[in-house]
Short mmCIF file of C-alpha atoms in Angstrom, two decimals:
data_model
loop_
_atom_site.label_atom_id
_atom_site.label_comp_id
_atom_site.label_asym_id
_atom_site.label_seq_id
_atom_site.Cartn_x
_atom_site.Cartn_y
_atom_site.Cartn_z
CA MET V 1 15.72 18.25 -10.61
CA LYS V 2 16.81 16.02 -7.68
CA LEU V 3 14.28 14.07 -5.70
CA LEU V 4 14.16 12.05 -2.49
CA VAL V 5 12.03 8.98 -1.78
CA ILE V 6 11.64 7.91 1.76
CA GLY V 7 11.46 4.14 2.34
CA SER V 8 13.02 0.84 1.49
CA GLY V 9 10.44 -1.56 -0.08
CA GLY V 10 9.20 -2.51 -3.45
CA ARG V 11 6.85 0.44 -3.37
CA GLU V 12 9.68 2.83 -3.05
CA HIS V 13 11.67 1.01 -5.80
CA ALA V 14 8.70 1.56 -8.17
CA ILE V 15 8.25 5.31 -7.17
CA ALA V 16 12.02 5.98 -7.54
CA LYS V 17 12.26 4.01 -10.83
CA LYS V 18 9.32 6.05 -12.40
CA LEU V 19 10.62 9.28 -11.08
CA LEU V 20 14.12 8.62 -12.60
CA GLU V 21 12.59 7.91 -15.91
CA SER V 22 10.87 11.45 -15.96
CA ASP V 23 12.27 14.14 -18.27
CA GLY V 24 13.96 16.89 -16.06
CA VAL V 25 15.02 14.50 -13.28
CA GLU V 26 18.71 14.26 -12.74
CA GLN V 27 19.00 12.10 -9.74
CA VAL V 28 16.65 10.17 -7.30
CA PHE V 29 17.79 9.31 -3.85
CA VAL V 30 16.11 6.72 -1.63
CA ALA V 31 16.46 6.73 2.11
CA PRO V 32 17.34 4.08 3.28
CA GLY V 33 16.33 1.97 0.21
CA ASN V 34 17.73 -1.39 -0.39
CA ASP V 35 20.60 -2.65 -2.53
CA GLY V 36 18.42 -4.11 -5.24
CA MET V 37 17.31 -0.64 -6.29
CA THR V 38 20.81 0.40 -7.15
CA LEU V 39 20.53 -1.96 -10.14
CA ASP V 40 18.29 0.52 -11.60
CA GLY V 41 20.68 3.63 -10.98
CA ILE V 42 18.78 4.69 -7.90
CA GLU V 43 21.12 6.14 -5.24
CA ARG V 44 20.73 4.77 -1.74
CA VAL V 45 21.14 7.14 1.33
CA PRO V 46 22.00 5.40 4.53
CA ILE V 47 19.55 7.33 6.69
CA GLY V 48 16.65 5.74 8.54
CA ILE V 49 13.07 6.91 8.04
CA SER V 50 12.85 7.98 11.72
CA GLU V 51 15.95 10.23 11.49
CA HIS V 52 13.98 13.32 10.36
CA SER V 53 16.67 15.93 11.06
CA GLU V 54 19.24 13.99 9.18
CA LEU V 55 16.89 13.55 6.24
CA ILE V 56 16.08 17.32 6.26
CA ALA V 57 19.76 18.16 6.35
CA PHE V 58 20.44 15.75 3.37
CA ALA V 59 17.63 17.22 1.34
CA LYS V 60 18.91 20.75 1.94
CA ALA V 61 22.53 19.78 1.25
CA ASN V 62 21.65 18.13 -2.01
CA ASP V 63 19.18 20.69 -3.43
CA VAL V 64 16.26 18.30 -3.30
CA SER V 65 13.25 19.73 -5.08
CA TRP V 66 10.74 17.67 -3.06
CA THR V 67 10.43 14.38 -1.28
CA PHE V 68 7.99 11.58 -1.67
CA VAL V 69 7.15 9.64 1.46
CA GLY V 70 6.28 6.03 1.16
CA PRO V 71 5.78 4.23 4.51
CA ASP V 72 2.79 4.63 6.82
CA ASP V 73 4.97 4.70 9.94
CA ALA V 74 6.94 7.57 8.68
CA LEU V 75 3.83 9.62 7.91
CA ALA V 76 2.30 8.68 11.37
CA ALA V 77 5.51 10.04 12.94
CA GLY V 78 5.07 13.40 11.31
CA ILE V 79 7.85 13.35 8.76
CA VAL V 80 5.79 15.64 6.41
CA ASP V 81 5.23 18.14 9.24
CA ASP V 82 8.79 18.33 9.99
CA PHE V 83 9.86 18.84 6.30
CA GLU V 84 7.21 21.52 5.86
CA GLU V 85 8.49 23.33 9.15
CA ALA V 86 11.94 23.22 7.62
CA GLY V 87 10.71 24.84 4.45
CA LEU V 88 10.82 21.76 2.30
CA LYS V 89 8.21 20.35 0.13
CA ALA V 90 7.10 16.74 0.68
CA PHE V 91 4.35 14.75 -1.00
CA GLY V 92 2.44 12.96 1.74
CA PRO V 93 -0.16 13.80 4.40
CA THR V 94 0.62 15.52 7.65
CA ARG V 95 0.49 13.49 10.85
CA LEU V 96 -3.08 14.67 11.50
CA ALA V 97 -4.26 13.80 7.95
CA ALA V 98 -2.47 10.45 8.10
CA GLU V 99 -4.46 9.49 11.16
CA LEU V 100 -7.01 8.17 8.58
CA GLU V 101 -4.67 5.30 8.38
CA TRP V 102 -2.84 5.12 11.78
CA SER V 103 -6.12 5.08 13.77
CA LYS V 104 -8.91 2.92 12.49
CA ASP V 105 -11.05 4.37 15.29
CA PHE V 106 -10.61 7.75 13.97
CA ALA V 107 -11.22 6.66 10.30
CA LYS V 108 -14.48 5.06 11.45
CA GLU V 109 -15.63 8.18 13.31
CA ILE V 110 -14.90 10.48 10.39
CA MET V 111 -16.71 8.15 8.06
CA GLU V 112 -19.71 8.04 10.28
CA THR V 113 -19.67 11.80 10.57
CA TYR V 114 -19.60 12.41 6.82
CA GLY V 115 -21.80 9.68 5.76
CA VAL V 116 -19.22 7.42 4.02
CA PRO V 117 -20.41 3.87 3.69
CA THR V 118 -18.47 1.31 5.82
CA ALA V 119 -18.96 -1.81 8.06
CA ALA V 120 -20.89 -1.52 11.27
CA TYR V 121 -18.47 -1.56 14.10
CA ALA V 122 -17.59 -1.03 17.72
CA SER V 123 -14.24 -0.17 19.41
CA PHE V 124 -12.86 -1.54 22.65
CA SER V 125 -9.81 -1.31 24.97
CA ASP V 126 -11.27 -3.72 27.49
CA PHE V 127 -10.97 -7.36 26.62
CA GLU V 128 -14.07 -8.60 28.40
CA LYS V 129 -16.35 -5.99 26.78
CA ALA V 130 -14.81 -6.96 23.30
CA LYS V 131 -15.47 -10.67 24.12
CA ALA V 132 -19.02 -10.05 25.17
CA TYR V 133 -19.51 -8.02 21.78
CA ILE V 134 -18.20 -10.82 19.71
CA GLU V 135 -20.24 -13.40 21.46
CA LYS V 136 -23.34 -11.26 20.92
CA LYS V 137 -22.70 -10.55 17.20
CA GLY V 138 -21.51 -13.90 16.18
CA ALA V 139 -19.16 -14.91 13.33
CA PRO V 140 -17.87 -14.36 10.81
CA ILE V 141 -16.67 -11.18 12.25
CA VAL V 142 -13.46 -8.95 11.67
CA VAL V 143 -11.10 -7.96 14.40
CA LYS V 144 -8.58 -5.20 13.74
CA ALA V 145 -5.83 -3.59 15.74
CA ASP V 146 -6.45 0.18 15.95
CA GLY V 147 -2.95 1.24 14.88
CA LEU V 148 -0.27 0.27 12.35
CA ALA V 149 0.59 -3.37 12.27
CA LEU V 150 2.58 -3.77 8.88
CA GLY V 151 -0.69 -5.00 7.05
CA LYS V 152 -0.96 -7.96 9.64
CA GLY V 153 -3.30 -6.40 12.23
CA VAL V 154 -6.60 -7.75 10.69
CA VAL V 155 -8.10 -11.10 11.52
CA VAL V 156 -11.08 -12.26 9.57
CA ALA V 157 -12.53 -14.78 12.08
CA GLU V 158 -14.74 -17.53 10.82
CA THR V 159 -15.71 -18.57 14.33
CA VAL V 160 -16.44 -16.70 17.63
CA GLU V 161 -13.41 -18.69 19.22
CA GLN V 162 -11.08 -17.22 16.45
CA ALA V 163 -12.37 -13.69 16.93
CA VAL V 164 -12.14 -13.95 20.79
CA GLU V 165 -8.50 -15.28 20.48
CA ALA V 166 -7.60 -12.48 18.10
CA ALA V 167 -9.02 -9.90 20.56
CA ARG V 168 -7.14 -11.53 23.53
CA GLU V 169 -3.79 -11.47 21.59
CA MET V 170 -4.21 -7.81 20.80
CA LEU V 171 -5.56 -6.52 24.07
CA LEU V 172 -4.10 -8.88 26.59
CA ASP V 173 -0.94 -10.41 24.97
CA ASN V 174 0.25 -7.12 23.38
CA LYS V 175 0.77 -8.90 20.06
CA PHE V 176 0.99 -5.54 18.18
CA GLY V 177 2.15 -3.29 21.12
CA ASP V 178 0.48 0.01 21.39
CA SER V 179 -1.13 -0.54 17.93
CA GLY V 180 -3.41 -3.17 19.49
CA ALA V 181 -4.23 -1.35 22.70
CA ARG V 182 -7.56 -0.65 21.12
CA VAL V 183 -9.39 -2.93 18.75
CA ILE V 184 -12.10 -2.40 16.18
CA ILE V 185 -14.64 -5.18 15.85
CA GLU V 186 -16.71 -4.84 12.68
CA GLU V 187 -19.29 -6.74 10.67
CA PHE V 188 -18.00 -9.13 7.99
CA LEU V 189 -18.78 -7.73 4.49
CA VAL V 190 -19.49 -9.97 1.57
CA GLY V 191 -18.48 -8.87 -1.89
CA GLU V 192 -15.41 -8.27 -4.17
CA GLU V 193 -12.57 -6.20 -2.90
CA PHE V 194 -10.68 -3.68 -4.87
CA SER V 195 -8.35 -0.72 -4.31
CA LEU V 196 -9.07 2.78 -5.49
CA PHE V 197 -6.26 5.26 -5.36
CA ALA V 198 -6.08 9.06 -6.01
CA PHE V 199 -3.37 11.83 -5.93
CA VAL V 200 -4.83 14.43 -3.66
CA ASN V 201 -4.27 17.99 -2.60
CA GLY V 202 -7.13 19.24 -0.44
CA GLU V 203 -10.40 18.66 -2.25
CA ARG V 204 -8.70 18.27 -5.69
CA PHE V 205 -8.07 14.62 -6.65
CA TYR V 206 -6.88 12.60 -9.67
CA LEU V 207 -7.98 9.00 -9.84
CA LEU V 208 -5.43 6.14 -10.64
CA PRO V 209 -6.28 2.83 -12.26
CA THR V 210 -8.24 0.52 -9.92
CA ALA V 211 -6.17 -2.52 -8.63
CA GLN V 212 -6.84 -5.79 -6.87
CA ASP V 213 -4.39 -6.99 -4.25
CA HIS V 214 -4.08 -10.55 -2.92
CA LYS V 215 -3.47 -10.33 0.89
CA ARG V 216 -3.52 -14.09 1.95
CA ALA V 217 -0.22 -15.85 1.82
CA TYR V 218 -1.27 -18.92 -0.09
CA ASP V 219 -3.18 -20.00 -3.12
CA GLY V 220 -7.00 -19.84 -3.00
CA ASP V 221 -6.81 -17.04 -0.54
CA LYS V 222 -5.65 -19.36 2.23
CA GLY V 223 -3.35 -18.66 5.18
CA PRO V 224 -2.40 -15.68 7.13
CA ASN V 225 -2.73 -12.05 6.04
CA THR V 226 0.38 -10.58 4.50
CA GLY V 227 1.44 -7.14 3.27
CA GLY V 228 0.38 -8.38 -0.22
CA MET V 229 1.42 -11.24 -2.43
CA GLY V 230 0.60 -9.95 -5.77
CA ALA V 231 -1.92 -7.60 -7.56
CA TYR V 232 -3.10 -6.53 -11.02
CA ALA V 233 -4.60 -3.48 -12.59
CA PRO V 234 -6.88 -2.31 -13.73
CA VAL V 235 -9.94 -4.32 -12.59
CA SER V 236 -11.61 -4.07 -15.87
CA HIS V 237 -14.62 -6.20 -14.86
CA LEU V 238 -15.78 -3.50 -12.46
CA PRO V 239 -18.33 -1.20 -14.24
CA GLN V 240 -17.66 2.47 -14.43
CA SER V 241 -20.76 3.13 -12.44
CA VAL V 242 -19.18 1.42 -9.43
CA ILE V 243 -16.08 3.68 -9.69
CA ASP V 244 -18.38 6.71 -10.19
CA GLU V 245 -20.41 5.91 -7.04
CA SER V 246 -17.24 5.39 -5.12
CA VAL V 247 -16.07 8.85 -6.10
CA GLU V 248 -19.37 10.52 -5.09
CA LYS V 249 -20.01 8.61 -1.87
CA ILE V 250 -16.51 7.98 -0.61
CA ILE V 251 -13.69 10.02 -2.14
CA LYS V 252 -15.52 13.30 -2.31
CA PRO V 253 -17.03 13.31 1.23
CA ILE V 254 -13.86 12.01 2.91
CA LEU V 255 -11.75 14.73 1.33
CA LYS V 256 -14.33 17.36 2.08
CA GLY V 257 -14.49 16.14 5.64
CA MET V 258 -10.77 16.11 6.25
CA VAL V 259 -10.73 19.75 5.08
CA ALA V 260 -13.70 20.61 7.51
CA GLU V 261 -11.84 18.87 10.30
CA GLY V 262 -8.79 21.11 9.74
CA ARG V 263 -6.72 18.11 8.32
CA PRO V 264 -6.47 18.87 4.58
CA TYR V 265 -5.11 15.91 2.78
CA LEU V 266 -2.17 15.81 0.49
CA GLY V 267 -0.51 12.82 -1.05
CA VAL V 268 -1.82 9.42 -2.21
CA LEU V 269 -5.12 8.37 -0.78
CA TYR V 270 -5.77 4.57 -0.84
CA ALA V 271 -9.29 3.46 -0.49
CA GLY V 272 -9.56 -0.16 0.27
CA LEU V 273 -13.13 -0.94 -0.96
CA ILE V 274 -15.60 -3.87 -1.24
CA LEU V 275 -18.44 -4.06 -3.70
CA THR V 276 -21.43 -5.25 -1.52
CA ASP V 277 -25.09 -5.92 -2.68
CA LYS V 278 -25.64 -2.32 -1.20
CA GLY V 279 -22.89 -0.72 -3.34
CA PRO V 280 -19.22 0.04 -2.59
CA LYS V 281 -18.06 0.29 1.09
CA VAL V 282 -14.84 1.23 2.88
CA ILE V 283 -12.88 -1.66 4.43
CA GLU V 284 -9.96 0.79 5.32
CA PHE V 285 -8.16 3.86 4.13
CA ASN V 286 -4.45 3.95 3.84
CA ALA V 287 -2.53 7.35 3.72
CA ARG V 288 -0.02 6.37 1.03
CA PHE V 289 0.60 4.18 -2.05
CA GLY V 290 -0.14 0.46 -1.53
CA ASP V 291 2.47 -2.21 -1.71
CA PRO V 292 2.31 -4.10 -4.05
CA GLU V 293 -0.27 -1.98 -5.89
CA THR V 294 2.26 0.69 -6.62
CA GLN V 295 4.47 -1.73 -8.54
CA ILE V 296 1.55 -2.51 -10.97
CA ILE V 297 0.00 0.88 -11.29
CA LEU V 298 3.00 3.07 -11.96
CA PRO V 299 4.25 1.12 -15.03
CA ARG V 300 0.87 2.09 -16.54
CA LEU V 301 1.60 5.82 -16.12
CA THR V 302 2.59 7.40 -19.48
CA SER V 303 2.82 11.05 -18.45
CA ASN V 304 5.75 12.64 -16.74
CA PHE V 305 5.50 11.41 -13.14
CA ALA V 306 7.84 13.90 -11.60
CA GLN V 307 5.96 16.79 -13.36
CA ASN V 308 2.62 15.36 -12.19
CA ILE V 309 3.68 15.46 -8.62
CA THR V 310 5.26 18.93 -8.92
CA ASP V 311 2.07 20.31 -10.42
CA ILE V 312 -0.11 18.78 -7.68
CA LEU V 313 2.11 20.08 -4.91
CA ASP V 314 1.88 23.58 -6.61
CA LYS V 315 -1.83 23.30 -6.94
CA LYS V 316 -1.65 23.42 -10.77
CA GLU V 317 -3.69 21.13 -12.99
CA PRO V 318 -1.55 18.05 -13.92
CA THR V 319 -1.66 16.32 -17.17
CA ILE V 320 -1.81 12.70 -16.16
CA THR V 321 -2.14 9.90 -18.80
CA TRP V 322 -2.33 6.20 -18.50
CA LEU V 323 -2.08 3.11 -20.71
CA ASP V 324 -5.61 2.62 -22.43
CA GLY V 325 -5.55 -1.25 -22.81
CA GLY V 326 -4.15 -4.40 -21.39
CA VAL V 327 -3.44 -5.39 -17.85
CA THR V 328 -0.42 -5.11 -15.53
CA LEU V 329 0.09 -7.93 -13.19
CA GLY V 330 2.80 -8.69 -10.61
CA VAL V 331 3.70 -11.64 -8.36
CA VAL V 332 5.67 -11.16 -5.10
CA VAL V 333 8.30 -13.69 -4.19
CA ALA V 334 8.68 -13.95 -0.31
CA SER V 335 10.93 -15.76 2.19
CA ALA V 336 9.68 -19.19 3.06
CA GLY V 337 7.76 -18.91 6.26
CA TYR V 338 6.58 -15.20 5.75
CA PRO V 339 4.62 -13.52 7.30
CA LEU V 340 5.83 -15.42 10.33
CA SER V 341 9.50 -16.30 10.95
CA TYR V 342 11.74 -16.63 8.11
CA GLU V 343 15.46 -16.87 7.23
CA LYS V 344 17.53 -14.31 5.30
CA GLY V 345 20.48 -14.62 3.08
CA VAL V 346 19.07 -16.67 0.18
CA VAL V 347 20.91 -16.11 -3.11
CA LEU V 348 18.50 -14.32 -5.52
CA PRO V 349 18.08 -14.95 -9.12
CA GLU V 350 19.50 -12.53 -11.71
CA LYS V 351 17.37 -9.37 -12.24
CA MET V 352 14.86 -9.49 -15.10
CA ASP V 353 14.26 -6.42 -17.47
CA GLY V 354 12.39 -5.68 -20.63
CA ASP V 355 9.01 -7.35 -20.86
CA ILE V 356 9.42 -8.34 -17.09
CA LEU V 357 10.28 -5.71 -14.48
CA THR V 358 11.78 -6.55 -11.15
CA TYR V 359 11.14 -4.59 -8.15
CA TYR V 360 13.18 -5.42 -4.92
CA ALA V 361 11.63 -5.10 -1.40
CA GLY V 362 14.12 -6.98 0.79
CA ALA V 363 17.51 -7.36 -0.87
CA LYS V 364 21.17 -6.74 0.03
CA PHE V 365 24.62 -7.42 -1.52
CA GLY V 366 26.61 -10.28 -0.03
CA GLU V 367 30.39 -10.41 0.36
CA ARG V 368 30.88 -11.57 -3.24
CA ALA V 369 28.38 -8.81 -4.62
CA GLU V 370 25.74 -11.36 -5.07
CA LEU V 371 22.20 -10.24 -4.23
CA LEU V 372 20.71 -11.85 -1.11
CA SER V 373 17.22 -11.89 0.51
CA ASN V 374 16.90 -9.61 3.29
CA GLY V 375 13.21 -9.50 4.33
CA GLY V 376 9.81 -11.24 4.20
CA ARG V 377 8.69 -9.93 0.86
CA VAL V 378 11.97 -10.08 -1.28
CA TYR V 379 11.20 -9.16 -4.84
CA MET V 380 8.26 -8.73 -7.40
CA LEU V 381 8.04 -9.58 -11.07
CA VAL V 382 5.67 -7.35 -13.11
CA THR V 383 4.51 -7.35 -16.61
CA THR V 384 2.02 -5.81 -18.99
CA ALA V 385 0.10 -7.86 -21.47
CA ASP V 386 -3.16 -7.88 -23.37
CA SER V 387 -5.08 -9.85 -20.86
CA VAL V 388 -4.82 -11.16 -17.27
CA GLN V 389 -4.23 -14.68 -18.57
CA ALA V 390 -1.41 -13.51 -20.92
CA ALA V 391 0.26 -11.52 -18.11
CA GLN V 392 0.00 -14.58 -15.81
CA GLU V 393 1.50 -16.94 -18.45
CA ARG V 394 4.54 -14.65 -18.94
CA ILE V 395 5.24 -14.08 -15.27
CA TYR V 396 4.83 -17.70 -14.16
CA LYS V 397 6.97 -18.87 -17.04
CA ALA V 398 9.65 -16.58 -15.97
CA LEU V 399 9.33 -17.71 -12.32
CA SER V 400 9.58 -21.33 -13.36
CA THR V 401 13.02 -20.60 -14.84
CA GLN V 402 14.28 -19.14 -11.46
CA ASP V 403 15.80 -20.92 -8.66
CA THR V 404 13.50 -19.97 -5.70
CA THR V 405 14.76 -22.37 -3.06
CA GLY V 406 14.09 -20.89 0.27
CA LEU V 407 11.47 -18.52 -1.23
CA PHE V 408 7.82 -18.99 -2.26
CA TYR V 409 5.04 -17.33 -4.33
CA ARG V 410 1.43 -17.64 -5.01
CA ASN V 411 0.49 -19.38 -8.20
CA ASP V 412 -3.00 -17.77 -8.72
CA ILE V 413 -2.51 -14.02 -8.76
CA GLY V 414 -5.19 -12.55 -11.00
CA SER V 415 -6.98 -16.03 -11.51
CA LYS V 416 -10.35 -14.67 -10.15
CA ALA V 417 -10.48 -12.18 -12.95
CA ILE V 418 -10.20 -14.62 -15.76
CA GLY V 419 -13.44 -15.29 -17.46
CA ARG V 420 -15.17 -12.32 -15.61
#
């Protein structure tokens, strides 16, 4: 079996690596990928995610059995629709189903229609109306760009002034382009955040281990929002009753609603949830695997990943198994300055293997075949240990031996879980 993964980041590295480890898989291509992936035997294909016709031609010419789509912008552009129209299988939602992520306004509307618990909100395309609403509601309050913004289009404002400024940047200053032409302003929810993932085909779904991402750039959850600076799984201090409630009140009704709306869902559904004093509520839905959650969830999969996805695509019951104990934790190493401006071309440490896995997000070979940084998030170290503390100690000990000049990472990934 030959498989194709669309995307270029750490998420796609983890997906491709796990697929390549599956029995029956001969070759895994990643388009466009990054050079760091090739160190794991993954084959890069120099075709961009927006070049649908070229990707389709490649898949046909290379007898690709099916394609796994990683990035949100590719899904929003209808890549799955185009593959299906060409007679090719792709694991990911259609453009209409992916609107659950690429339009926060749509997501809020469908949650309201089907009774899925979420924060109270209002949406605006007019700045003065948004400003008046913020001033009426007060702070803290959350301002979100309606469309995709690389994980950076959410501002948790602690003051009215911060919220108004965020709305101004999105609606008047065009900070996120068309993605910020409409903003969602919602109540600030208090509680513990966690991520719940499922493999989905229609109303059939298969839960993955819970995970907890760390979005802020710096220790202690300080600094700007990023695409994610680290994560761990499972979130073992969450009681099973919370997971069961999330399934009954969130996962099942949203999938049923998508079918009823003529947008049946296929692929990975990512529910970003928060456990409030009134139970779990939805912060956001993503229409794909999370990054960096993918890198800490897939190492826990003990069944044949490629066969699992094949079965789900074919509407057969998959046999999916996971590690029972321990915790998997990962720390992202990013370019100094990320998520704002940063420089590229930093020489990267040697790849780690064995107890510690290395997933590359932004890496390229230099003139002397050395691996250089080539993005905001550069690489991620991941390990599985008996506890969060043991995993932390192993990862941070490894990081302390690496030369991370020109790079940075958080020193507290998983710390809030210790002692829970």
